[in-house]
Short mmCIF file of C-alpha atoms in Angstrom, two decimals:
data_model
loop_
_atom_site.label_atom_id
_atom_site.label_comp_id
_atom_site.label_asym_id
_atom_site.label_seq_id
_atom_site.Cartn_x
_atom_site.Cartn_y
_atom_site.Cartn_z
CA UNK A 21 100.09 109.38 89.49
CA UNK A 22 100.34 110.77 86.12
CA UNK A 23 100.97 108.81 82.92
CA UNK A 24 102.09 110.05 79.80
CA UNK A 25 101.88 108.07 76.35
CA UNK A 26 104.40 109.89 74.05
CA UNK A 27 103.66 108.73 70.76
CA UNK A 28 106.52 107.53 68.49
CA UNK A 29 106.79 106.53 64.60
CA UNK A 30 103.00 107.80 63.84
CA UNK A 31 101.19 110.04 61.73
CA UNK A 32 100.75 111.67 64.65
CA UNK A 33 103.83 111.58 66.22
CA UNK A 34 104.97 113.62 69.13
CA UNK A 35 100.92 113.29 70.16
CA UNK A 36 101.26 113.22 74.56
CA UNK A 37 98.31 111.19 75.84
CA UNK A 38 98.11 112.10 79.42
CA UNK A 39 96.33 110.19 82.28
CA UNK A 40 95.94 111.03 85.84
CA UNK A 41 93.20 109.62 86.79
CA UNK A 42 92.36 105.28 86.73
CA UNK A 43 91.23 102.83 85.69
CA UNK A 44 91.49 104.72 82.07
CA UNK A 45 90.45 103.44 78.74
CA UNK A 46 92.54 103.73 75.25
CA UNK A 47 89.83 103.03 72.58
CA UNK A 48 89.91 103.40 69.00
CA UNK A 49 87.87 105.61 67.15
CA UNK A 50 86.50 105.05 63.47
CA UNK A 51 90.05 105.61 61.40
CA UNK A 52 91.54 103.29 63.47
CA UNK A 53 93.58 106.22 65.79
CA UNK A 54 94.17 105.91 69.22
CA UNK A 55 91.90 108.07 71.79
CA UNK A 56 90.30 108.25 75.12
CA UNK A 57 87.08 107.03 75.97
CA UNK A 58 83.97 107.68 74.32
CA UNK A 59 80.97 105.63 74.22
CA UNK A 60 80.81 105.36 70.03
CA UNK A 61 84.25 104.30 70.19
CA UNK A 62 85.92 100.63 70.49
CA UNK A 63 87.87 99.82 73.96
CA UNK A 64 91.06 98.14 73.13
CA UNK A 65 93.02 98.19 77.01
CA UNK A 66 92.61 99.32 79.82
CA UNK A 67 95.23 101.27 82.40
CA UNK A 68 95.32 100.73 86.11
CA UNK A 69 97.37 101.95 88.86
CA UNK A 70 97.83 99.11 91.51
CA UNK A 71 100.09 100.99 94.40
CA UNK A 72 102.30 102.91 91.76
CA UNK A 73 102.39 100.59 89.01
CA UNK A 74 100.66 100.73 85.98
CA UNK A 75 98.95 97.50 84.93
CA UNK A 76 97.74 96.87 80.96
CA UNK A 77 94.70 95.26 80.40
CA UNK A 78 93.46 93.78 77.05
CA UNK A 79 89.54 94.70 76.78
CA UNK A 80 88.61 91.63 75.30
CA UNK A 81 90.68 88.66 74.14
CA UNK A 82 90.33 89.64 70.59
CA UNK A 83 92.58 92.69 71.06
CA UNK A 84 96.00 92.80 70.33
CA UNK A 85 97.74 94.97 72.76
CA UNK A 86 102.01 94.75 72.09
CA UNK A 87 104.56 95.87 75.02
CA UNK A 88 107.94 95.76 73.45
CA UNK A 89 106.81 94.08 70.05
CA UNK A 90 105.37 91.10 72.47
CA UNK A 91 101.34 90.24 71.93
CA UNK A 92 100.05 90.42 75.68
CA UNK A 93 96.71 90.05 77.43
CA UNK A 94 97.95 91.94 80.81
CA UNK A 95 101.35 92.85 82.56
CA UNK A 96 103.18 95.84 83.90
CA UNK A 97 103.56 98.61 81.79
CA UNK A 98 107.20 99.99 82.58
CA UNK A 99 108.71 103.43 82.63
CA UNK A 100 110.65 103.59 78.83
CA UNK A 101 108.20 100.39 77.51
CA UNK A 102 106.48 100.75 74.09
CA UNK A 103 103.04 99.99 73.85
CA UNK A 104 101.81 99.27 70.31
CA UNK A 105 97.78 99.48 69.55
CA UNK A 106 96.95 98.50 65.94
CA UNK A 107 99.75 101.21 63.83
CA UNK A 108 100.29 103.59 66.61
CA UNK A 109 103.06 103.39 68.81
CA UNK A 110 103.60 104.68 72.18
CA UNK A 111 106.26 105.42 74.68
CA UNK A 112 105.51 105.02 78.75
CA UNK A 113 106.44 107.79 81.07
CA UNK A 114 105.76 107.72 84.81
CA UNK A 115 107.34 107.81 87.78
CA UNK A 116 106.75 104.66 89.29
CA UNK A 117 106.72 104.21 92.99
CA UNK A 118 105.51 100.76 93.59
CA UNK A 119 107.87 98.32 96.09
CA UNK A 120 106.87 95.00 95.18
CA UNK A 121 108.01 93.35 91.77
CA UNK A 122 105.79 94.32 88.97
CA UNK A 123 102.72 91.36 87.70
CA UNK A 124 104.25 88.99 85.45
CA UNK A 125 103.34 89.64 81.84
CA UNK A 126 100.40 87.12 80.16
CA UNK A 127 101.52 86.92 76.90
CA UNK A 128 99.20 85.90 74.18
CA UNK A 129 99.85 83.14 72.08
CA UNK A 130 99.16 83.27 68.50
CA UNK A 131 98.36 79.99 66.20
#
């Protein structure tokens, strides 16, 4: 599987972040810009492919991970979603092959 994250409405935008390979980390590095892993650099989700569907995970429950302007904690990242970390916005490519319904999204709460 191969994920793309097209980036939209940035100072940065049309940036592609690809993925092929999973579980994969988006961290954020020291201006606050979205990147892959490194080990100085803050996690903020993490990307997994369960049977051709890509599952979002929030790092920690501090982090505030957005799929379609919607705070969540995990869920199924779609084909055509947007998926918002901190000021940078992204839009989800894939071909996804999965069956089964995709997980139910957890959204997060916020007091």
């Amino acid at each position: 599987m191969r994920l793309r994250l097209y980036e939209v409405g940035g100072k940065s935008t049309g940036r592609v972040m690809r993925f092929d390979q999973f579980p994969a980390l988006l961290c954020v590095d020291t201006a606050g810009d979205p990147c892959t892993h490194h080990e100085s650099f803050h996690s903020v989700c993490e990307m997994v492919d369960i049977g051709g569907q890509i599952e979002v995970r929030a790092a920690s429950e501090f982090e505030e991970i957005l799929v379609n302007n919607v705070s969540v904690t995990s869920g199924a990242l779609m084909p055509g979603d947007r998926l918002s970390l901190g000021k940078t916005s992204f839009i989800v490519s894939y071909e996804r092959t999965a069956r089964e319904r995709p997980p139910s999204m957890q959204v997060k709460i916020l007091n």
